[in-house]
Coordinates of N, CA and C in Angstrom, one line a residue:
M261 N 61.6 -4.2 26.2 CA 61.9 -3.0 25.5 C 61.0 -2.8 24.3
T262 N 60.6 -1.6 24.0 CA 59.8 -1.3 22.9 C 60.7 -1.2 21.6
P263 N 60.3 -2.0 20.6 CA 61.2 -2.0 19.4 C 61.2 -0.7 18.7
E264 N 62.4 -0.3 18.2 CA 62.5 1.0 17.5 C 61.9 0.8 16.1
P265 N 61.2 1.8 15.6 CA 60.7 1.7 14.2 C 61.8 1.8 13.2
A266 N 61.6 1.1 12.1 CA 62.6 1.1 11.0 C 62.7 2.5 10.4
P267 N 63.9 2.8 10.0 CA 64.1 4.1 9.4 C 63.1 4.4 8.3
G268 N 62.4 5.6 8.3 CA 61.5 6.0 7.2 C 60.1 5.4 7.5
R269 N 59.8 4.7 8.6 CA 58.5 4.2 8.9 C 58.0 4.8 10.2
T270 N 56.7 4.9 10.2 CA 56.0 5.4 11.4 C 55.1 4.4 12.0
M271 N 55.3 4.1 13.3 CA 54.4 3.1 13.9 C 53.1 3.7 14.4
V272 N 52.0 3.1 14.0 CA 50.7 3.6 14.5 C 50.2 2.8 15.7
P273 N 49.9 3.4 16.8 CA 49.4 2.7 17.9 C 48.3 1.8 17.5
L274 N 48.3 0.5 18.1 CA 47.3 -0.5 17.7 C 45.9 -0.2 18.0
V275 N 45.6 0.2 19.2 CA 44.2 0.5 19.7 C 43.5 1.6 18.8
P276 N 44.1 2.8 18.7 CA 43.5 3.8 17.9 C 43.3 3.4 16.5
A277 N 44.2 2.6 15.9 CA 44.1 2.1 14.6 C 42.9 1.2 14.4
L278 N 42.7 0.3 15.4 CA 41.5 -0.5 15.3 C 40.2 0.3 15.4
V279 N 40.2 1.3 16.3 CA 39.0 2.1 16.4 C 38.7 2.8 15.1
M280 N 39.7 3.3 14.5 CA 39.5 4.0 13.2 C 39.0 3.0 12.1
L281 N 39.5 1.8 12.1 CA 39.0 0.8 11.2 C 37.5 0.5 11.5
G282 N 37.2 0.4 12.7 CA 35.8 0.1 13.1 C 34.8 1.2 12.6
L283 N 35.3 2.5 12.8 CA 34.5 3.6 12.3 C 34.3 3.6 10.8
V284 N 35.3 3.3 10.1 CA 35.2 3.2 8.6 C 34.3 2.1 8.2
A285 N 34.4 0.9 8.9 CA 33.5 -0.2 8.6 C 32.1 0.1 8.9
G286 N 31.8 0.8 10.0 CA 30.5 1.2 10.3 C 29.9 2.2 9.3
A287 N 30.8 3.1 8.9 CA 30.3 4.1 7.9 C 29.9 3.4 6.6
H288 N 30.6 2.3 6.2 CA 30.3 1.6 5.0 C 28.9 1.0 5.0
G289 N 28.3 0.8 6.2 CA 27.0 0.2 6.4 C 25.9 1.3 6.1
D290 N 26.2 2.5 6.1 CA 25.2 3.6 5.9 C 25.1 3.9 4.4
S291 N 23.9 4.3 4.0 CA 23.7 4.6 2.6 C 22.6 5.6 2.4
K292 N 22.7 6.4 1.3 CA 21.7 7.4 1.0 C 20.4 6.7 0.6
P293 N 19.3 7.4 0.6 CA 18.0 6.8 0.2 C 18.0 6.5 -1.3
V294 N 17.4 5.4 -1.6 CA 17.2 5.0 -3.0 C 15.7 4.5 -3.1
F295 N 15.0 5.0 -4.1 CA 13.6 4.7 -4.3 C 13.5 3.2 -4.8
V296 N 12.5 2.5 -4.2 CA 12.2 1.1 -4.7 C 10.8 1.1 -5.3
K297 N 9.9 2.1 -4.9 CA 8.6 2.3 -5.5 C 8.4 3.8 -5.6
V298 N 7.9 4.2 -6.8 CA 7.7 5.6 -7.0 C 6.2 5.8 -7.4
P299 N 5.6 6.9 -7.1 CA 4.3 7.2 -7.5 C 4.2 7.4 -9.0
E300 N 3.0 7.0 -9.5 CA 2.8 7.1 -11.0 C 1.7 8.1 -11.3
D301 N 1.7 8.7 -12.4 CA 0.7 9.6 -12.9 C -0.6 8.9 -12.9
Q302 N -1.7 9.6 -12.5 CA -3.0 9.0 -12.4 C -4.1 9.9 -13.0
T303 N -5.1 9.4 -13.5 CA -6.3 10.1 -13.9 C -7.5 9.4 -13.2
G304 N -8.1 10.2 -12.3 CA -9.2 9.6 -11.4 C -10.5 10.3 -11.7
L305 N -11.5 9.7 -11.1 CA -12.9 10.1 -11.3 C -13.3 11.0 -10.1
S306 N -14.0 12.1 -10.4 CA -14.5 13.0 -9.4 C -15.4 12.3 -8.4
G307 N -15.1 12.4 -7.1 CA -15.8 11.7 -6.1 C -15.2 10.3 -5.8
G308 N -14.2 9.9 -6.6 CA -13.5 8.7 -6.4 C -12.3 8.7 -5.5
V309 N -11.3 7.9 -5.8 CA -10.2 7.7 -5.0 C -8.9 7.8 -5.8
A310 N -7.8 8.3 -5.3 CA -6.5 8.2 -5.8 C -5.5 7.8 -4.7
S311 N -4.6 7.0 -5.0 CA -3.5 6.6 -4.1 C -2.2 6.6 -4.8
F312 N -1.2 7.3 -4.1 CA 0.1 7.3 -4.6 C 1.0 6.5 -3.6
V313 N 1.8 5.6 -4.1 CA 2.7 4.8 -3.3 C 4.1 5.2 -3.5
C314 N 4.8 5.3 -2.4 CA 6.3 5.7 -2.5 C 7.0 4.9 -1.4
Q315 N 8.2 4.4 -1.8 CA 9.0 3.6 -0.8 C 10.4 3.7 -1.2
A316 N 11.3 3.8 -0.1 CA 12.7 3.9 -0.3 C 13.5 3.0 0.6
T317 N 14.7 2.7 0.2 CA 15.6 2.0 1.1 C 16.8 2.9 1.5
G318 N 17.5 2.6 2.5 CA 18.7 3.3 2.9 C 19.0 3.0 4.3
E319 N 20.2 3.5 4.8 CA 20.6 3.2 6.2 C 21.2 4.5 6.7
P320 N 20.6 5.1 7.7 CA 19.4 4.7 8.4 C 18.2 4.7 7.5
K321 N 17.1 4.0 8.0 CA 15.9 4.0 7.1 C 15.4 5.4 6.9
P322 N 15.1 5.7 5.6 CA 14.6 7.0 5.3 C 13.1 7.2 5.8
R323 N 12.7 8.4 5.9 CA 11.4 8.8 6.1 C 10.8 9.4 4.9
I324 N 9.5 9.1 4.7 CA 8.8 9.7 3.5 C 7.9 10.8 3.9
T325 N 7.9 11.9 3.1 CA 7.0 13.0 3.3 C 6.4 13.4 1.9
W326 N 5.2 14.0 2.0 CA 4.5 14.3 0.7 C 4.3 15.8 0.7
M327 N 4.4 16.4 -0.5 CA 4.3 17.8 -0.7 C 3.3 18.0 -1.9
K328 N 2.6 19.1 -1.8 CA 1.7 19.6 -2.9 C 2.0 21.1 -3.1
K329 N 2.4 21.4 -4.3 CA 2.7 22.8 -4.6 C 3.7 23.5 -3.5
G330 N 4.7 22.7 -3.1 CA 5.7 23.2 -2.2 C 5.3 23.1 -0.8
K331 N 4.1 22.6 -0.4 CA 3.7 22.6 1.0 C 3.3 21.2 1.3
K332 N 3.6 20.8 2.6 CA 3.2 19.5 3.1 C 1.7 19.3 3.0
V333 N 1.3 18.1 2.5 CA -0.1 17.9 2.2 C -0.9 18.0 3.5
S334 N -2.0 18.6 3.5 CA -2.8 18.8 4.7 C -4.3 19.1 4.3
S335 N -5.1 18.1 4.5 CA -6.6 18.2 4.2 C -7.3 17.0 4.9
Q336 N -8.5 17.3 5.2 CA -9.3 16.2 5.7 C -9.5 15.0 4.7
R337 N -9.4 15.4 3.4 CA -9.6 14.4 2.4 C -8.3 13.7 2.0
F338 N -7.2 14.1 2.6 CA -5.9 13.5 2.4 C -5.4 12.7 3.6
E339 N -5.0 11.5 3.3 CA -4.6 10.6 4.4 C -3.3 10.0 4.0
V340 N -2.3 10.0 4.9 CA -1.0 9.4 4.7 C -0.9 8.1 5.6
I341 N -0.7 7.0 4.9 CA -0.6 5.7 5.6 C 0.8 5.2 5.5
E342 N 1.5 5.0 6.6 CA 2.9 4.6 6.5 C 3.0 3.0 6.6
F343 N 4.1 2.5 6.0 CA 4.4 1.1 6.2 C 5.9 1.0 6.1
D344 N 6.5 -0.2 6.4 CA 7.9 -0.5 6.4 C 8.6 0.5 7.4
D345 N 8.1 0.7 8.6 CA 8.7 1.6 9.6 C 8.9 3.0 9.0
G346 N 7.9 3.5 8.2 CA 8.0 4.9 7.7 C 8.8 5.0 6.4
A347 N 9.5 3.9 6.0 CA 10.3 4.0 4.7 C 9.3 3.8 3.5
G348 N 8.1 3.5 3.7 CA 7.1 3.4 2.7 C 5.9 4.2 3.1
S349 N 5.2 4.8 2.1 CA 4.0 5.6 2.5 C 3.0 5.6 1.3
V350 N 1.7 5.7 1.7 CA 0.7 5.8 0.7 C 0.0 7.2 0.9
L351 N -0.1 8.0 -0.1 CA -0.9 9.2 0.0 C -2.3 8.9 -0.7
R352 N -3.3 8.9 0.1 CA -4.7 8.6 -0.4 C -5.5 9.9 -0.3
I353 N -6.2 10.1 -1.5 CA -7.1 11.3 -1.6 C -8.5 10.8 -1.9
Q354 N -9.4 11.2 -1.0 CA -10.8 10.7 -1.2 C -11.8 11.7 -0.4
P355 N -12.8 12.1 -1.0 CA -13.2 12.0 -2.5 C -12.5 13.0 -3.3
L356 N -12.2 12.6 -4.5 CA -11.4 13.5 -5.4 C -12.3 14.7 -5.9
R357 N -11.6 15.8 -6.0 CA -12.3 17.0 -6.5 C -11.6 17.6 -7.7
V358 N -12.4 17.9 -8.7 CA -11.9 18.5 -10.0 C -11.2 19.8 -9.6
Q359 N -10.1 20.1 -10.3 CA -9.3 21.3 -10.1 C -8.7 21.4 -8.8
R360 N -9.4 21.2 -7.7 CA -8.8 21.4 -6.4 C -7.7 20.4 -6.1
D361 N -7.9 19.2 -6.6 CA -6.9 18.1 -6.3 C -5.9 17.9 -7.5
E362 N -6.2 18.5 -8.6 CA -5.3 18.4 -9.8 C -4.0 19.1 -9.5
A363 N -2.9 18.4 -9.5 CA -1.6 19.0 -9.1 C -0.5 17.9 -9.3
I364 N 0.7 18.4 -9.1 CA 1.9 17.5 -9.0 C 2.2 17.2 -7.5
Y365 N 2.2 15.9 -7.2 CA 2.5 15.5 -5.8 C 3.9 15.0 -5.7
E366 N 4.6 15.5 -4.7 CA 6.1 15.2 -4.6 C 6.3 14.3 -3.4
C367 N 7.0 13.2 -3.6 CA 7.5 12.3 -2.5 C 8.9 12.6 -2.2
T368 N 9.2 12.8 -1.0 CA 10.6 13.0 -0.6 C 11.0 11.9 0.4
A369 N 12.2 11.3 0.2 CA 12.8 10.3 1.1 C 14.0 10.9 1.7
T370 N 14.1 10.9 3.1 CA 15.2 11.6 3.7 C 15.8 10.7 4.8
N371 N 17.1 10.7 4.9 CA 17.8 10.2 6.1 C 19.0 11.1 6.4
S372 N 19.9 10.7 7.3 CA 21.0 11.5 7.7 C 22.0 11.7 6.6
L373 N 22.0 10.9 5.6 CA 23.0 11.0 4.5 C 22.5 11.8 3.3
G374 N 21.2 12.0 3.2 CA 20.7 12.7 2.0 C 19.2 12.7 1.8
E375 N 18.8 13.3 0.7 CA 17.4 13.5 0.4 C 17.2 13.3 -1.1
I376 N 16.1 12.6 -1.5 CA 15.8 12.4 -2.9 C 14.3 12.7 -3.1
N377 N 14.0 13.1 -4.3 CA 12.6 13.4 -4.6 C 12.1 12.8 -5.9
T378 N 10.8 12.5 -5.9 CA 10.2 12.1 -7.1 C 8.8 12.6 -7.1
S379 N 8.1 12.6 -8.2 CA 6.8 13.2 -8.3 C 5.8 12.5 -9.3
A380 N 4.5 12.8 -9.1 CA 3.5 12.2 -10.0 C 2.4 13.3 -10.2
K381 N 1.7 13.2 -11.3 CA 0.7 14.1 -11.6 C -0.7 13.5 -11.4
L382 N -1.6 14.2 -10.8 CA -3.0 13.7 -10.7 C -3.9 14.6 -11.5
S383 N -4.7 13.9 -12.4 CA -5.8 14.6 -13.1 C -7.1 14.0 -12.7
V384 N -8.1 14.9 -12.6 CA -9.4 14.4 -12.1 C -10.5 14.8 -13.1
L385 N -11.4 13.9 -13.5 CA -12.4 14.1 -14.5 C -13.8 13.9 -13.9
E386 N -14.7 14.7 -14.4 CA -16.1 14.5 -14.1 C -16.6 13.2 -14.9
E387 N -17.7 12.6 -14.5 CA -18.2 11.4 -15.2 C -18.5 11.7 -16.6
E388 N -19.0 12.8 -17.0 CA -19.3 13.1 -18.4 C -18.1 13.4 -19.2
Q389 N -16.9 13.6 -18.6 CA -15.7 13.8 -19.3 C -14.9 12.6 -19.5
L390 N -15.3 11.5 -19.0 CA -14.5 10.3 -19.1 C -14.3 9.8 -20.5
P391 N -13.1 9.5 -20.9 CA -12.8 9.0 -22.3 C -13.3 7.6 -22.5
L392 N -13.6 7.3 -23.8 CA -13.9 5.9 -24.1 C -12.8 4.9 -23.6
G393 N -13.3 3.9 -23.0 CA -12.3 2.9 -22.5 C -11.9 3.1 -21.1
F394 N -12.4 4.2 -20.4 CA -12.1 4.4 -19.0 C -12.5 3.1 -18.2
P395 N -11.7 2.7 -17.2 CA -12.1 1.4 -16.6 C -13.4 1.4 -15.8
S396 N -14.1 0.3 -15.8 CA -15.3 0.1 -15.1 C -15.1 -1.1 -14.2
I397 N -15.7 -1.1 -13.0 CA -15.7 -2.2 -12.1 C -17.0 -2.9 -12.4
D398 N -17.0 -4.1 -13.0 CA -18.2 -4.8 -13.3 C -18.6 -5.7 -12.2
M399 N -17.7 -6.1 -11.3 CA -18.0 -6.9 -10.1 C -17.0 -6.6 -9.1
G400 N -17.4 -6.0 -8.0 CA -16.4 -5.7 -6.9 C -16.5 -6.7 -5.8
P401 N -15.6 -6.7 -4.9 CA -15.6 -7.6 -3.8 C -16.8 -7.4 -2.9
Q402 N -17.2 -8.5 -2.2 CA -18.3 -8.4 -1.3 C -17.9 -8.9 0.1
L403 N -18.7 -8.4 1.1 CA -18.4 -8.8 2.5 C -18.3 -10.4 2.6
K404 N -17.3 -10.8 3.3 CA -17.0 -12.3 3.4 C -16.6 -12.6 4.8
V405 N -17.1 -13.7 5.3 CA -16.7 -14.3 6.6 C -16.1 -15.7 6.3
V406 N -14.9 -15.9 6.7 CA -14.2 -17.2 6.4 C -13.6 -17.7 7.7
E407 N -13.6 -19.0 7.9 CA -13.1 -19.7 9.0 C -11.6 -19.7 8.9
K408 N -10.9 -19.5 10.0 CA -9.4 -19.4 10.0 C -8.8 -20.7 9.4
A409 N -7.8 -20.5 8.6 CA -7.1 -21.6 7.9 C -7.8 -22.1 6.7
R410 N -9.0 -21.6 6.4 CA -9.6 -21.9 5.1 C -9.2 -20.8 4.1
T411 N -9.6 -21.1 2.8 CA -9.3 -20.2 1.7 C -10.4 -19.2 1.5
A412 N -10.0 -17.9 1.4 CA -10.9 -16.8 1.1 C -10.6 -16.3 -0.3
T413 N -11.7 -16.0 -1.1 CA -11.5 -15.4 -2.4 C -12.3 -14.1 -2.5
M414 N -11.6 -13.0 -2.8 CA -12.3 -11.7 -3.0 C -12.4 -11.5 -4.5
L415 N -13.6 -11.4 -5.0 CA -13.8 -11.3 -6.4 C -13.6 -9.9 -6.9
C416 N -13.2 -9.8 -8.2 CA -13.2 -8.5 -8.9 C -13.2 -8.8 -10.4
A417 N -14.0 -8.1 -11.1 CA -14.0 -8.1 -12.6 C -14.1 -6.7 -13.1
A418 N -13.3 -6.3 -14.1 CA -13.3 -5.0 -14.6 C -13.3 -5.0 -16.1
G419 N -13.8 -3.9 -16.7 CA -13.7 -3.7 -18.1 C -13.1 -2.4 -18.5
G420 N -12.8 -2.2 -19.8 CA -12.1 -1.0 -20.3 C -11.3 -1.3 -21.5
N421 N -10.9 -0.3 -22.2 CA -10.1 -0.4 -23.4 C -8.9 0.5 -23.3
P422 N -7.7 0.0 -23.3 CA -7.3 -1.4 -23.3 C -7.7 -2.1 -21.9
D423 N -7.7 -3.5 -22.0 CA -8.1 -4.2 -20.8 C -7.3 -3.7 -19.6
P424 N -8.0 -3.3 -18.5 CA -7.3 -2.8 -17.3 C -6.5 -3.8 -16.5
E425 N -5.5 -3.4 -15.9 CA -4.8 -4.2 -14.9 C -5.5 -4.1 -13.6
I426 N -5.6 -5.2 -12.8 CA -6.2 -5.1 -11.5 C -5.2 -5.3 -10.4
S427 N -5.3 -4.4 -9.4 CA -4.4 -4.5 -8.2 C -5.4 -4.4 -7.0
W428 N -4.8 -4.7 -5.9 CA -5.6 -4.7 -4.6 C -5.0 -3.9 -3.5
F429 N -5.9 -3.3 -2.7 CA -5.5 -2.6 -1.5 C -6.2 -3.2 -0.3
K430 N -5.5 -3.3 0.8 CA -6.1 -3.8 2.0 C -5.8 -2.7 3.1
D431 N -6.9 -2.2 3.7 CA -6.7 -1.1 4.7 C -5.9 0.0 4.1
F432 N -6.1 0.3 2.8 CA -5.5 1.5 2.2 C -4.0 1.3 1.8
L433 N -3.5 0.0 2.0 CA -2.1 -0.3 1.7 C -2.1 -1.3 0.5
P434 N -1.2 -1.2 -0.4 CA -1.2 -2.1 -1.5 C -0.9 -3.5 -1.1
V435 N -1.6 -4.5 -1.7 CA -1.4 -5.9 -1.4 C -0.3 -6.4 -2.3
D436 N 0.7 -7.0 -1.7 CA 1.9 -7.6 -2.5 C 1.9 -9.1 -2.4
P437 N 1.3 -9.8 -3.3 CA 1.2 -11.3 -3.2 C 2.6 -11.9 -3.2
A438 N 3.6 -11.2 -3.8 CA 5.0 -11.8 -3.8 C 5.6 -11.9 -2.4
A439 N 5.1 -11.1 -1.5 CA 5.6 -11.0 -0.1 C 4.9 -12.0 0.8
S440 N 4.0 -12.9 0.3 CA 3.2 -13.7 1.1 C 3.7 -15.2 1.1
N441 N 4.8 -15.5 0.5 CA 5.3 -16.8 0.4 C 4.3 -17.8 -0.3
G442 N 3.6 -17.2 -1.3 CA 2.7 -18.0 -2.1 C 1.3 -18.2 -1.4
R443 N 1.1 -17.7 -0.2 CA -0.2 -17.9 0.4 C -1.3 -17.0 -0.2
I444 N -0.9 -15.9 -0.7 CA -1.8 -15.0 -1.4 C -1.5 -14.9 -2.9
K445 N -2.5 -15.1 -3.7 CA -2.3 -15.1 -5.1 C -3.4 -14.2 -5.8
Q446 N -3.0 -13.6 -6.9 CA -4.0 -12.9 -7.7 C -4.2 -13.7 -8.9
L447 N -5.5 -14.2 -9.1 CA -5.8 -15.1 -10.2 C -5.9 -14.3 -11.5
R448 N -5.9 -15.0 -12.6 CA -6.0 -14.4 -13.9 C -7.3 -13.6 -14.1
S449 N -8.3 -14.0 -13.4 CA -9.6 -13.3 -13.4 C -9.5 -11.9 -12.7
G450 N -8.5 -11.7 -11.9 CA -8.3 -10.5 -11.1 C -8.7 -10.7 -9.7
A451 N -9.3 -11.9 -9.3 CA -9.7 -12.2 -8.0 C -8.5 -12.4 -7.1
L452 N -8.6 -12.1 -5.8 CA -7.5 -12.2 -4.8 C -7.9 -13.5 -4.0
Q453 N -7.0 -14.5 -4.1 CA -7.2 -15.7 -3.3 C -6.2 -15.8 -2.2
I454 N -6.8 -16.0 -1.0 CA -6.0 -16.0 0.3 C -6.1 -17.4 0.9
E455 N -5.0 -18.2 0.8 CA -5.1 -19.5 1.3 C -4.6 -19.5 2.8
S456 N -5.1 -20.5 3.5 CA -4.8 -20.7 5.0 C -4.9 -19.3 5.7
S457 N -6.1 -18.8 5.6 CA -6.4 -17.4 6.1 C -6.0 -17.3 7.5
E458 N -5.5 -16.1 7.9 CA -5.1 -15.8 9.2 C -5.9 -14.6 9.7
E459 N -5.8 -14.3 11.0 CA -6.5 -13.1 11.5 C -5.9 -11.8 10.9
S460 N -4.6 -11.9 10.6 CA -4.0 -10.7 10.0 C -4.5 -10.4 8.6
D461 N -5.2 -11.3 8.0 CA -5.8 -11.1 6.6 C -7.1 -10.3 6.8
Q462 N -7.7 -10.2 8.0 CA -8.9 -9.5 8.2 C -8.7 -8.0 7.9
G463 N -9.7 -7.4 7.2 CA -9.6 -6.0 6.9 C -10.5 -5.6 5.7
K464 N -10.3 -4.4 5.3 CA -11.1 -3.8 4.2 C -10.3 -3.9 2.9
Y465 N -10.9 -4.5 1.9 CA -10.3 -4.7 0.6 C -10.9 -3.9 -0.5
E466 N -10.1 -3.4 -1.4 CA -10.6 -2.7 -2.6 C -9.8 -3.2 -3.8
C467 N -10.5 -3.4 -4.9 CA -9.8 -3.7 -6.1 C -9.7 -2.5 -7.0
V468 N -8.6 -2.3 -7.7 CA -8.4 -1.1 -8.5 C -8.1 -1.5 -9.9
A469 N -8.8 -0.9 -10.9 CA -8.7 -1.2 -12.3 C -8.0 0.0 -12.9
T470 N -6.9 -0.2 -13.6 CA -6.1 0.8 -14.2 C -5.7 0.5 -15.7
N471 N -5.9 1.5 -16.6 CA -5.4 1.4 -17.9 C -4.9 2.8 -18.3
S472 N -4.6 2.9 -19.6 CA -4.0 4.2 -20.1 C -5.1 5.4 -20.0
A473 N -6.4 5.0 -19.9 CA -7.4 6.0 -19.8 C -7.6 6.6 -18.4
G474 N -7.3 5.7 -17.4 CA -7.5 6.2 -16.0 C -7.5 5.1 -15.0
T475 N -8.0 5.4 -13.8 CA -8.0 4.5 -12.7 C -9.4 4.6 -12.0
R476 N -9.9 3.4 -11.7 CA -11.2 3.4 -10.9 C -11.1 2.3 -9.8
Y477 N -11.6 2.7 -8.6 CA -11.6 1.9 -7.4 C -13.0 1.3 -7.2
S478 N -13.0 0.0 -6.7 CA -14.3 -0.6 -6.4 C -14.7 0.0 -5.0
A479 N -15.9 -0.3 -4.6 CA -16.4 0.0 -3.3 C -15.6 -1.0 -2.4
P480 N -15.3 -0.6 -1.2 CA -14.6 -1.5 -0.3 C -15.5 -2.6 0.3
A481 N -14.9 -3.7 0.6 CA -15.6 -4.8 1.2 C -14.7 -5.4 2.3
N482 N -15.4 -5.8 3.5 CA -14.6 -6.3 4.6 C -14.5 -7.9 4.5
L483 N -13.3 -8.3 4.9 CA -13.1 -9.8 5.1 C -12.9 -10.0 6.6
Y484 N -13.7 -10.9 7.1 CA -13.6 -11.3 8.5 C -13.1 -12.7 8.6
V485 N -12.1 -12.9 9.5 CA -11.5 -14.2 9.7 C -11.8 -14.6 11.1
R486 N -12.5 -15.8 11.3 CA -13.0 -16.2 12.6 C -12.4 -17.6 12.9
G487 N -12.2 -17.7 14.2 CA -11.8 -19.0 14.7 C -13.0 -19.9 14.8
P488 N -12.8 -21.2 15.1 CA -13.9 -22.2 15.1 C -15.1 -21.7 16.1
A489 N -14.7 -21.2 17.3 CA -15.7 -20.8 18.2 C -16.5 -19.6 17.8
S490 N -15.8 -18.6 17.3 CA -16.5 -17.4 16.8 C -17.3 -17.6 15.5
W491 N -16.8 -18.6 14.7 CA -17.5 -18.9 13.5 C -18.9 -19.5 13.8
A492 N -19.0 -20.3 14.8 CA -20.3 -20.9 15.2 C -21.3 -19.8 15.6
W493 N -20.8 -18.6 16.1 CA -21.7 -17.6 16.5 C -21.6 -16.4 15.6
S494 N -21.1 -16.5 14.4 CA -21.0 -15.4 13.5 C -22.4 -14.8 13.2
P495 N -22.6 -13.5 12.9 CA -23.9 -12.9 12.6 C -24.6 -13.7 11.5
M496 N -23.9 -14.1 10.4 CA -24.5 -14.8 9.3 C -25.2 -16.1 9.8
R497 N -24.5 -16.9 10.7 CA -25.0 -18.1 11.2 C -26.2 -17.9 12.1
V498 N -26.1 -16.9 13.0 CA -27.2 -16.6 13.9 C -28.4 -16.2 13.1
S499 N -28.2 -15.4 12.1 CA -29.4 -15.0 11.3 C -30.0 -16.2 10.6
L500 N -29.2 -17.1 10.1 CA -29.7 -18.2 9.4 C -30.5 -19.1 10.4
S501 N -29.9 -19.3 11.6 CA -30.6 -20.1 12.6 C -31.9 -19.5 13.0
S502 N -32.0 -18.2 13.1 CA -33.2 -17.5 13.5 C -34.3 -17.8 12.5
R503 N -33.9 -17.7 11.2 CA -34.9 -18.0 10.2 C -35.4 -19.4 10.2
L504 N -34.5 -20.3 10.5 CA -35.0 -21.7 10.6 C -35.9 -21.9 11.7
C505 N -35.6 -21.3 12.9 CA -36.5 -21.4 14.0 C -37.9 -20.9 13.7
V506 N -37.9 -19.7 13.1 CA -39.2 -19.1 12.7 C -40.0 -20.0 11.8
C507 N -39.3 -20.7 10.9 CA -40.0 -21.5 9.9 C -40.6 -22.8 10.7
C508 N -39.9 -23.2 11.7 CA -40.3 -24.4 12.4 C -41.5 -24.1 13.3
V509 N -41.8 -22.9 13.7 CA -42.9 -22.6 14.6 C -44.2 -22.8 13.9

């Protein structure tokens, strides 16, 4: 026999109650977007590069979109590079144009629970307009071929007043040494040191010098990571061998 409920109490069927609890618990796992990286105001050089980085967390994972003057960015000189499954995004503008590119750029992170926005201002100067102390790249990275598992060092030296901070981009995405478990380090000189190099380290590297006067990018340089077999036949080795053979004739 089914027990009678006590006076003043209502019995809730067990299965529907568990279903409701499961729905509530699942809902607790969802969250609105929250920014973890926001774009910063920049002053760039005409003909140069500007990159805005934006990233958000949330559940479901948010998507990032970029707007300029209320419209989605669209230009052959504008490139959007996604990372973190679309929850992170880089807006890269190259080459910069005075007046045409000067604007407020808005980053929007959206998921099913909400939408958040942040923005940054881009200023572009001609070479003759640069203020004293604007960053200079005194030594940029150079093409490098390294054997797999060896250490590769991409050099960079910059000047300016105040002393600029140096950061790195690889294939147009920011390099985060903290995410490499200590394998990738940025040295005090500004150089990027990559220990136990892997094929995934191969790519196009740029160093970026930033201070209160503005931002300047180095020319890009490729890093090639080769296994023992391909290292023996690398273009640099073949060229050197050819020269030695010529000298021996």
